[in-house]
C-alpha atoms as a PDB file:
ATOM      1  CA  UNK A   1      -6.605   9.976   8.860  1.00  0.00           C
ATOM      2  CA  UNK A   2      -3.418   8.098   9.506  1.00  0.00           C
ATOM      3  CA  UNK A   3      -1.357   7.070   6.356  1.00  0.00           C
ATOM      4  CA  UNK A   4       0.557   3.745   7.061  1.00  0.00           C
ATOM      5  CA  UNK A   5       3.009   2.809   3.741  1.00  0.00           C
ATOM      6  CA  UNK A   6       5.017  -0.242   3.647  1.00  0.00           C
ATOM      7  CA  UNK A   7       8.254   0.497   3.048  1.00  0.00           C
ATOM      8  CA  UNK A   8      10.184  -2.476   4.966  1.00  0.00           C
ATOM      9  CA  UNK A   9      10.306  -5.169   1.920  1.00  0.00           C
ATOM     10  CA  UNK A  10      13.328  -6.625   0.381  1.00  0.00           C
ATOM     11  CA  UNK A  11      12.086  -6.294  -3.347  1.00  0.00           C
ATOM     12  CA  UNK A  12      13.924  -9.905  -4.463  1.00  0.00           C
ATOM     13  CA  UNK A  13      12.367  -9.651  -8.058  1.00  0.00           C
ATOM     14  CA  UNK A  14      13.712  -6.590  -8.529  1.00  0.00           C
ATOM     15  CA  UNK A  15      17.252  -8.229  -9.289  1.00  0.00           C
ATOM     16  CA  UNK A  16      20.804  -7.255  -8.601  1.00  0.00           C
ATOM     17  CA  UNK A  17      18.698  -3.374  -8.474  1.00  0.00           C
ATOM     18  CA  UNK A  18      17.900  -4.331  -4.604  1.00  0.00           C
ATOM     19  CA  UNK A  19      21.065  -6.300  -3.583  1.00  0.00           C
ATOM     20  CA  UNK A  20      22.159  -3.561  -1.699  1.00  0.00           C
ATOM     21  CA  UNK A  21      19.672  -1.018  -2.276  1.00  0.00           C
ATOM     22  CA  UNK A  22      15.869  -1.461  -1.033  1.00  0.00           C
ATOM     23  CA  UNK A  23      12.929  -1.100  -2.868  1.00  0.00           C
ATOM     24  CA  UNK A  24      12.208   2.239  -1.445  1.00  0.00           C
ATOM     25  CA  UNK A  25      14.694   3.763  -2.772  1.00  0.00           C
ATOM     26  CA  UNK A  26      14.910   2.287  -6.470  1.00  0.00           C
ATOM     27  CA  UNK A  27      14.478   5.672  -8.614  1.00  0.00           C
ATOM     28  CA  UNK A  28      11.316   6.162 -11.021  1.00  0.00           C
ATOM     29  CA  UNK A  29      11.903   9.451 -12.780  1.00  0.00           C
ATOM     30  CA  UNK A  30      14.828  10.288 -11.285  1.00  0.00           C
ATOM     31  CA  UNK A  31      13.120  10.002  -7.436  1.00  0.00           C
ATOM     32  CA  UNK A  32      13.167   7.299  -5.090  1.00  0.00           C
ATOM     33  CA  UNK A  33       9.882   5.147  -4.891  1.00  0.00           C
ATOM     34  CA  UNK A  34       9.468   6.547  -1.024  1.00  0.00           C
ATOM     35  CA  UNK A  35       9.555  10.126  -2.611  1.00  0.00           C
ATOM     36  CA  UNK A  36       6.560   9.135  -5.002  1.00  0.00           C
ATOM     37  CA  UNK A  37       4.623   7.438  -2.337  1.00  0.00           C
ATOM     38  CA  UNK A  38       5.089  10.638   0.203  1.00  0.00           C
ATOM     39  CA  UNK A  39       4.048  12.997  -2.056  1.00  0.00           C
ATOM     40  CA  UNK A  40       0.749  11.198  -3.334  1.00  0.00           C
ATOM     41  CA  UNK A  41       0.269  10.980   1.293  1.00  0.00           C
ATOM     42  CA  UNK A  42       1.153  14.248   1.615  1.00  0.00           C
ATOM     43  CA  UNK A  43      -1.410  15.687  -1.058  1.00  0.00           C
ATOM     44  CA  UNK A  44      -4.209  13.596   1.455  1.00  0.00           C
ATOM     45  CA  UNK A  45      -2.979  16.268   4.397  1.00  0.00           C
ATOM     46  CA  UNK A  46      -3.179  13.392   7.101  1.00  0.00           C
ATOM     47  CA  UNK A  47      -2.656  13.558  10.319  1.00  0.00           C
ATOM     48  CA  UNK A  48       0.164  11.486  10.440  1.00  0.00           C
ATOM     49  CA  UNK A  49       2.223   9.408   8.695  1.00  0.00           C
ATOM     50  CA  UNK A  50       3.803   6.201   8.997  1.00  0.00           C
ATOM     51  CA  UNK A  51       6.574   4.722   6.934  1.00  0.00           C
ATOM     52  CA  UNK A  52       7.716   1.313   7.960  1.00  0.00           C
ATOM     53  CA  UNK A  53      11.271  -0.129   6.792  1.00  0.00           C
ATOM     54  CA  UNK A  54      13.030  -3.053   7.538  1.00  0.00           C
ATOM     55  CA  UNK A  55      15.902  -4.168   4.758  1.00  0.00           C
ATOM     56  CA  UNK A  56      18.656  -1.570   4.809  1.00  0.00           C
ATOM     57  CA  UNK A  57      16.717   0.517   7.296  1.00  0.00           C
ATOM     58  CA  UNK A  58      19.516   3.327   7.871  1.00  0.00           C
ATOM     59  CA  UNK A  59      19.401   3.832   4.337  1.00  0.00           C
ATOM     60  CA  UNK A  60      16.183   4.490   4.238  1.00  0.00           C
ATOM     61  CA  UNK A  61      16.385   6.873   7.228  1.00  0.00           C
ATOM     62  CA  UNK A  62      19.163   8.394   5.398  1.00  0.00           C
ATOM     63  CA  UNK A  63      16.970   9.264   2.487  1.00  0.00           C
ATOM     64  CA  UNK A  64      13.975   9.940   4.343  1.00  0.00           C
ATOM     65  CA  UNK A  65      16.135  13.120   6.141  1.00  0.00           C
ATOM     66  CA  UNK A  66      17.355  14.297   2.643  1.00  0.00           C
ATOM     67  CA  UNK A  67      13.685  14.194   0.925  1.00  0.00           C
ATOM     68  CA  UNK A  68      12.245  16.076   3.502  1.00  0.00           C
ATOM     69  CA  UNK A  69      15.960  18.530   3.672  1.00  0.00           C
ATOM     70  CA  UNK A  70      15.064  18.858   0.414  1.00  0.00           C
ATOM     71  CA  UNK A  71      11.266  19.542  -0.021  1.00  0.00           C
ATOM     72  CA  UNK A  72       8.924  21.306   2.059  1.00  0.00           C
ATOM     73  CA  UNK A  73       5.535  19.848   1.446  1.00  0.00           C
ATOM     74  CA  UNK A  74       7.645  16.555   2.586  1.00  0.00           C
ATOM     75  CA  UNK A  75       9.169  18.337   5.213  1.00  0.00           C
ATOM     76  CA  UNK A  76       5.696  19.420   6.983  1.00  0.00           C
ATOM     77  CA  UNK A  77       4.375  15.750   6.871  1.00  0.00           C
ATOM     78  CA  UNK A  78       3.751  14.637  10.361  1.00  0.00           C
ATOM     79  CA  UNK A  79       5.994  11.569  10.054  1.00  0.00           C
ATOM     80  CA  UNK A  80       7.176   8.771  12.110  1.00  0.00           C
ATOM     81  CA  UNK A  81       9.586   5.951  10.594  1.00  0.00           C
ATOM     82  CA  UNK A  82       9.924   2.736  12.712  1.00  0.00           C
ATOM     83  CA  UNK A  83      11.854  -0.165  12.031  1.00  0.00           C
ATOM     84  CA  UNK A  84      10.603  -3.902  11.426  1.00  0.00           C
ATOM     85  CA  UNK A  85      13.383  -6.084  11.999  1.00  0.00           C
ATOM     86  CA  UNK A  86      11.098  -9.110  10.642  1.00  0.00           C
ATOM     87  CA  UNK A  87      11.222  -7.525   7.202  1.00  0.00           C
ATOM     88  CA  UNK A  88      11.423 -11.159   5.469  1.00  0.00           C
ATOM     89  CA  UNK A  89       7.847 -11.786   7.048  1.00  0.00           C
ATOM     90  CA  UNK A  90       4.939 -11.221   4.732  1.00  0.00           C
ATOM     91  CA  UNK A  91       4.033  -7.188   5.009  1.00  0.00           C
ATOM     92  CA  UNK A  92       1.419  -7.567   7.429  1.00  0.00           C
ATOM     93  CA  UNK A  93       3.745  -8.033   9.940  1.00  0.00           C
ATOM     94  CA  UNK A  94       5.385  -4.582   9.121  1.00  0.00           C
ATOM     95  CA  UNK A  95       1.509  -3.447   9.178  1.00  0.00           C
ATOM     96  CA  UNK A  96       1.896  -4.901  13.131  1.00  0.00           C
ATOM     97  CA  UNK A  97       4.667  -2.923  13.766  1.00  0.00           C
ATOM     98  CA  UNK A  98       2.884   0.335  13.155  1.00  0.00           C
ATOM     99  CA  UNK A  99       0.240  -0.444  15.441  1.00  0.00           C
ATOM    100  CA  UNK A 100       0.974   1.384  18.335  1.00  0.00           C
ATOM    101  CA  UNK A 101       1.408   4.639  16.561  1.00  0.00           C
ATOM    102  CA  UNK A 102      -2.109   3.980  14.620  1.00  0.00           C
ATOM    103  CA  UNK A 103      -4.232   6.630  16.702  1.00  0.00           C
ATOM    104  CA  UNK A 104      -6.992   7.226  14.109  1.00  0.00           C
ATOM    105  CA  UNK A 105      -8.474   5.346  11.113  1.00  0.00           C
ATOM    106  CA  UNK A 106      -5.863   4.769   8.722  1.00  0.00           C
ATOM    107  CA  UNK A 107      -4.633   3.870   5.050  1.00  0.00           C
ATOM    108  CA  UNK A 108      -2.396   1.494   4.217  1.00  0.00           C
ATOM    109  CA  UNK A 109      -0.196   1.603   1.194  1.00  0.00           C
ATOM    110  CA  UNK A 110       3.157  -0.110  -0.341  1.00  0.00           C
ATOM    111  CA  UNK A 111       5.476   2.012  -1.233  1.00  0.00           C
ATOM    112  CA  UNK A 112       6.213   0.087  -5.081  1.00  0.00           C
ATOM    113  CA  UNK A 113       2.737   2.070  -6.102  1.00  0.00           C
ATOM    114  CA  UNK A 114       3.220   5.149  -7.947  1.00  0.00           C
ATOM    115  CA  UNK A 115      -0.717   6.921  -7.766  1.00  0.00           C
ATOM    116  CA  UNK A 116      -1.671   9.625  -9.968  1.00  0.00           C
ATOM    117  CA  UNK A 117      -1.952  12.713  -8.130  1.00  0.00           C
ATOM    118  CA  UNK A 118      -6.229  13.118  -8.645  1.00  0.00           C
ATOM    119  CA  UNK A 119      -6.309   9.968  -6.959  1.00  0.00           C
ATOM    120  CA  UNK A 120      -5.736  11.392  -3.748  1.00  0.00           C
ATOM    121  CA  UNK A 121      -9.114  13.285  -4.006  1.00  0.00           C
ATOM    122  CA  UNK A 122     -11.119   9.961  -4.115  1.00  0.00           C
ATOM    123  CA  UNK A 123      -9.208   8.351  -1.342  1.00  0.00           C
ATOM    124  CA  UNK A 124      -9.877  11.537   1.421  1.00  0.00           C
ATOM    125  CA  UNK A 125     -13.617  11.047   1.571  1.00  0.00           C
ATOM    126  CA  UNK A 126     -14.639   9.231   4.639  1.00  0.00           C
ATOM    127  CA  UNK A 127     -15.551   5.590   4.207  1.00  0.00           C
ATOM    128  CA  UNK A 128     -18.017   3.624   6.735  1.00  0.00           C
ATOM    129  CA  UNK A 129     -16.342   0.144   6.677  1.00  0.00           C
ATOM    130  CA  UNK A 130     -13.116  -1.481   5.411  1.00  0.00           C
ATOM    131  CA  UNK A 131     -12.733  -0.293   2.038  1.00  0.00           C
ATOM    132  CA  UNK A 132     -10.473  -1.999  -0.659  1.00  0.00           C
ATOM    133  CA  UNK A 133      -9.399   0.034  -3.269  1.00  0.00           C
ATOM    134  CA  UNK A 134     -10.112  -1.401  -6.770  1.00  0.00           C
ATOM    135  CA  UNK A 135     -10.123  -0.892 -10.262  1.00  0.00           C
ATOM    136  CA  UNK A 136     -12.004  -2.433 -13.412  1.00  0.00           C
ATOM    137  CA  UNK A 137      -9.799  -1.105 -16.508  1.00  0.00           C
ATOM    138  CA  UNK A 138      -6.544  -3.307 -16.491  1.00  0.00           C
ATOM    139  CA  UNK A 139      -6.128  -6.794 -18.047  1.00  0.00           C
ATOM    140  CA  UNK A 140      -5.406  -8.433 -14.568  1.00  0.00           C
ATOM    141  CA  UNK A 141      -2.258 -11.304 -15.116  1.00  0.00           C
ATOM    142  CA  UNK A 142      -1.264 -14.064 -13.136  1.00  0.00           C
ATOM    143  CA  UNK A 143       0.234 -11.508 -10.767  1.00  0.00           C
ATOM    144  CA  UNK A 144      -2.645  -9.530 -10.132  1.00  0.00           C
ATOM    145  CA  UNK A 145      -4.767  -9.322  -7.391  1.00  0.00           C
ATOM    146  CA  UNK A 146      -8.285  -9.735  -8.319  1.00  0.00           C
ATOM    147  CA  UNK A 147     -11.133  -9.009  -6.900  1.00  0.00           C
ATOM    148  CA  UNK A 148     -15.088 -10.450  -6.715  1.00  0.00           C
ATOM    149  CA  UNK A 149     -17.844  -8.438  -5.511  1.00  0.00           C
ATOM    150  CA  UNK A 150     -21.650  -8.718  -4.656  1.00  0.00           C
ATOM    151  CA  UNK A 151     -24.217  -7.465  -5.576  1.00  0.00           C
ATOM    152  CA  UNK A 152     -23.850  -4.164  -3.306  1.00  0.00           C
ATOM    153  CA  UNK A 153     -20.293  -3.630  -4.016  1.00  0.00           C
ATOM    154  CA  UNK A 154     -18.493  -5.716  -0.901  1.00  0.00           C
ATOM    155  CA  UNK A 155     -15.627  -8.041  -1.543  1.00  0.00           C
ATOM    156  CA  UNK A 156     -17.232 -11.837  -1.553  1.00  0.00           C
ATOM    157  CA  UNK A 157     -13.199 -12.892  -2.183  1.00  0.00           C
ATOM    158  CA  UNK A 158      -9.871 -11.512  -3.266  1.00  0.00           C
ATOM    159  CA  UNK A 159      -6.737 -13.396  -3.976  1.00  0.00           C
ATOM    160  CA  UNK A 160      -4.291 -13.911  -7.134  1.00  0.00           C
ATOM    161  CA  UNK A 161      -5.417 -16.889  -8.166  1.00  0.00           C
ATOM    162  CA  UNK A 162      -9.024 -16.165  -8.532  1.00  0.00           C
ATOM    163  CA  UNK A 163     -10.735 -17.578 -11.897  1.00  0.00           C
ATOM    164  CA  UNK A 164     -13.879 -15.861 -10.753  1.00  0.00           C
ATOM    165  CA  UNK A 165     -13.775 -11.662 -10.390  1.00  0.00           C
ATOM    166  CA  UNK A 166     -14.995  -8.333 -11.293  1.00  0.00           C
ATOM    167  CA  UNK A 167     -11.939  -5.871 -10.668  1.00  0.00           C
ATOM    168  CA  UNK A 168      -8.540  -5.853  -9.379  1.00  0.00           C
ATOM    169  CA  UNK A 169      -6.959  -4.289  -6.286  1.00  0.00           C
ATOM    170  CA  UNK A 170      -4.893  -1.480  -6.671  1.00  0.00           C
ATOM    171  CA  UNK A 171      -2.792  -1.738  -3.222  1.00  0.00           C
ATOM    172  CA  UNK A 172      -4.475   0.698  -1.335  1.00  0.00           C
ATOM    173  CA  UNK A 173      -7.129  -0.172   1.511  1.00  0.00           C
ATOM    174  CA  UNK A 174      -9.149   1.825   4.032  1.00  0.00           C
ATOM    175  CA  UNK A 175     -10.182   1.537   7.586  1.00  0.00           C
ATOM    176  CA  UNK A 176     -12.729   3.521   9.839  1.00  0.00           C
ATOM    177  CA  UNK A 177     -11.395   4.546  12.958  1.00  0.00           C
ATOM    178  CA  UNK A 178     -14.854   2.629  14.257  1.00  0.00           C
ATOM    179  CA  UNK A 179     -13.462  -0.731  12.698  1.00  0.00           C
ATOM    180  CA  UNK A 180      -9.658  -0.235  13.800  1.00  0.00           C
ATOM    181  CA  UNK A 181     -10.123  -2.784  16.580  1.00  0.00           C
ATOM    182  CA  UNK A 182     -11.958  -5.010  14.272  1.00  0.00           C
ATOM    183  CA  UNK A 183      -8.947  -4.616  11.897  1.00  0.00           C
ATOM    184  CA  UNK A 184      -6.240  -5.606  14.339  1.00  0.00           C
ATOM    185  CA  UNK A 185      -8.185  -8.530  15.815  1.00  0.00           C
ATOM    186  CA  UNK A 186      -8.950 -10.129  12.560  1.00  0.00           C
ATOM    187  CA  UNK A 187      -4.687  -9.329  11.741  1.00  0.00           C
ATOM    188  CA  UNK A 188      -3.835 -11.098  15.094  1.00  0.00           C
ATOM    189  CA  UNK A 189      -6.396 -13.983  14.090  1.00  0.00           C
ATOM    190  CA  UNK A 190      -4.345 -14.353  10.621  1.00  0.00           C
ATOM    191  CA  UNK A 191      -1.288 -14.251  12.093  1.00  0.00           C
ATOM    192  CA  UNK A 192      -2.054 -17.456  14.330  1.00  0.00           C
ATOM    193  CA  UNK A 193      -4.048 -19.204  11.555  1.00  0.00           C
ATOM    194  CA  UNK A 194      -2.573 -18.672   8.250  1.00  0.00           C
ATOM    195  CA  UNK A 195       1.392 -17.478   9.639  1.00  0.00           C
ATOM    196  CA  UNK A 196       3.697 -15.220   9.468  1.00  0.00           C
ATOM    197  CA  UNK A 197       4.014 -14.685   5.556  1.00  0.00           C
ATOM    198  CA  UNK A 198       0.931 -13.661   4.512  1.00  0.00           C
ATOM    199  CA  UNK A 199       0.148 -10.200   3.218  1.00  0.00           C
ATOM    200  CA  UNK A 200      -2.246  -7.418   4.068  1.00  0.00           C
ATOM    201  CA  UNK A 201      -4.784  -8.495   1.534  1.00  0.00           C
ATOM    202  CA  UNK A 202      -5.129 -11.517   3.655  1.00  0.00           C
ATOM    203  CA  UNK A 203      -7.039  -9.589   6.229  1.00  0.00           C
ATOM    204  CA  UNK A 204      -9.449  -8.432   3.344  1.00  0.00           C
ATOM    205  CA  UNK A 205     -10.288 -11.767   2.520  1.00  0.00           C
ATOM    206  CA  UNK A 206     -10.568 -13.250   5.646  1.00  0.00           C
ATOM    207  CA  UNK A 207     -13.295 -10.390   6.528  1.00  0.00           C
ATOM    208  CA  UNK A 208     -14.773 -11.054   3.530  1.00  0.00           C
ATOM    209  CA  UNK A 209     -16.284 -14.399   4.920  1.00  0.00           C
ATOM    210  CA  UNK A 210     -17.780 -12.322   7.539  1.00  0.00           C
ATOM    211  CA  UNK A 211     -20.731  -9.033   8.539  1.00  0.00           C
ATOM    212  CA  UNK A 212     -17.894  -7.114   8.036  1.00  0.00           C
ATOM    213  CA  UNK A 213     -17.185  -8.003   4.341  1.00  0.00           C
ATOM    214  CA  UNK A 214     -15.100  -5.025   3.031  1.00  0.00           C
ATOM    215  CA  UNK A 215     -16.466  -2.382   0.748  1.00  0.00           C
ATOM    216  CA  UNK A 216     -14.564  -1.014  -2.341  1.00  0.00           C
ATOM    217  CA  UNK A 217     -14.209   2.484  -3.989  1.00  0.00           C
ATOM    218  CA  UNK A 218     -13.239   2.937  -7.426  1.00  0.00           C
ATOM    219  CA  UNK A 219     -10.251   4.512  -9.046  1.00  0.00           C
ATOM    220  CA  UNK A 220     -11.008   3.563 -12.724  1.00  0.00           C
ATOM    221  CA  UNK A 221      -9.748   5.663 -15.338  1.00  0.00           C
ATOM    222  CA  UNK A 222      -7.219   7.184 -13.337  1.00  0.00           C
ATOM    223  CA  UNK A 223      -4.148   5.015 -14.086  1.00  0.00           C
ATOM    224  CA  UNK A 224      -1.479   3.986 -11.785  1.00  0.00           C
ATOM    225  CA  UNK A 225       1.907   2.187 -11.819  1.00  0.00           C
ATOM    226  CA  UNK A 226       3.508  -0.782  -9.569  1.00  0.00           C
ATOM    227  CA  UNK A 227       7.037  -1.447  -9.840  1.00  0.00           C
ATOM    228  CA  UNK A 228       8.053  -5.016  -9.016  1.00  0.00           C
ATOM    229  CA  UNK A 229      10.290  -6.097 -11.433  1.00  0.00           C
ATOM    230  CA  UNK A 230      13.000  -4.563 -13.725  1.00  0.00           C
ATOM    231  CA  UNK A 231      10.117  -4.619 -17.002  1.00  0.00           C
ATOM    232  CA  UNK A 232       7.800  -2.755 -14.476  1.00  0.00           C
ATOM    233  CA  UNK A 233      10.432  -0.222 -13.587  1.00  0.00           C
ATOM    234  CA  UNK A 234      11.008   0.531 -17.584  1.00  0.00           C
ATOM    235  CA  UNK A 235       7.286   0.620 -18.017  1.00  0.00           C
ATOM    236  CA  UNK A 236       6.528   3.063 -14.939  1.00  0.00           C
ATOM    237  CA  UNK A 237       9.384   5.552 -16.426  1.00  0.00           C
ATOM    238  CA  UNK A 238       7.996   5.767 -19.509  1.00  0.00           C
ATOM    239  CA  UNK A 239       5.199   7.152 -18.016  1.00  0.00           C
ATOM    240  CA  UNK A 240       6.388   9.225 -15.693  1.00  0.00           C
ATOM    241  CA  UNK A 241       8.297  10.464 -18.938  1.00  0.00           C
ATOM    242  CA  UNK A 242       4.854  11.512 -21.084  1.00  0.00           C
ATOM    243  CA  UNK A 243       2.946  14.395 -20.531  1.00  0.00           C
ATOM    244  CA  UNK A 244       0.081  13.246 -19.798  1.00  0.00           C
ATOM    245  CA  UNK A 245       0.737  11.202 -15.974  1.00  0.00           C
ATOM    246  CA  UNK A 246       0.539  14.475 -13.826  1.00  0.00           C
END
């Protein structure tokens, strides 16, 4: 499996914490956000790794060199960083720019998630079709993704402003290295369709109209942390604080 994590974005509603600084490497207990979202890849042992930037991308090179100078399990990823100069685009377009290096099926991930550690060990298992990863134990806001399924479990539509849903995303989708064409076609589809701005969950909804509506696997129970503003930050380092995260 192929790990692809989005790492390119300019994270605006972070504040004056990203004016000159991007949202990779805003610190959450003391490490970067790009150190949290290696580790949780690296403890999934893929086959390679991806990390696309974009804003302040020799900053994030910088850092990348001194995580991986400075811890081995890091250091032994099979990583690749590229560089998408249309960072201001919505993320699928960074998701486009890893493409070429995508040689297997593959995850895709942002890198303002911070996963619990366990989670890794219900992401591994193989999955036979798109898979969305999903959750049913948050109160879902205004700026949550949310999610409706069927009857047998397959996304019927996802989007924020759904008044109708079931579960809510949880950043983190899936695809079979059968299905990596179908992916990609349905991305370049979007791309001419709905523009340049939209986002990766875009290509989960569009498929849901389709035979290949997207399954979902569950990480209820487990807990996990997204950092988009400055009350998120404060939030995910209290956690990271307690005992009881790892």
């Amino acid at each position: 499996m192929n790990v692809v994590l989005l790492a390119a974005g300019l994270g605006s509603r972070l504040g004056t914490l990203t004016r000159d600084l991007p949202k990779a490497l805003i610190a959450v207990g003391g490490k970067p956000l790009l150190f949290h979202a290696l580790s949780f890849a690296a403890g999934m042992h893929p086959a390679r790794v991806i990390v696309v930037g974009g804003f302040c991308f020799s900053q994030v090179k910088e850092a990348l060199d001194k995580l991986r100078a400075e811890d081995s399990a890091l250091a032994s990823l099979p990583l690749h960083l590229v560089d998408n100069a249309q960072f201001r685009d919505g993320n699928l377009v960074s998701l486009l720019t890893a493409r070429s290096l995508i040689d297997d099926g593959f995850l895709v991930m942002n890198v303002d998630h911070i996963y619990r550690p366990s989670i890794a060990e219900i992401v591994v298992p193989d999955v036979d079709r798109i898979t969305a990863f999903i959750d049913t134990d948050r109160t879902l806001g205004n700026d949550d993704m949310k999610v409706e399924r069927n009857a047998q479990g397959r996304i019927v539509a996802i989007a924020k402003t759904l008044t109708t849903f079931d579960c809510g995303y949880v950043g983190m989708s899936r695809v079979p290295r059968a299905l990596v064409g179908r992916y990609f076609a349905e991305a370049d589809r979007a791309l001419i369709e709905d523009g340049r701005a939209i986002h990766v969950e875009r290509i989960l909804g569009r498929l849901a109209t389709t035979e290949s509506a997207p399954g979902c696997r569950d990480i209820s129970g487990h807990g996990w942390l997204e950092v988009d503003t400055p009350d998120e930050r404060q939030a995910a380092e209290a956690a990271l604080a307690s005992n009881r995260w790892a």
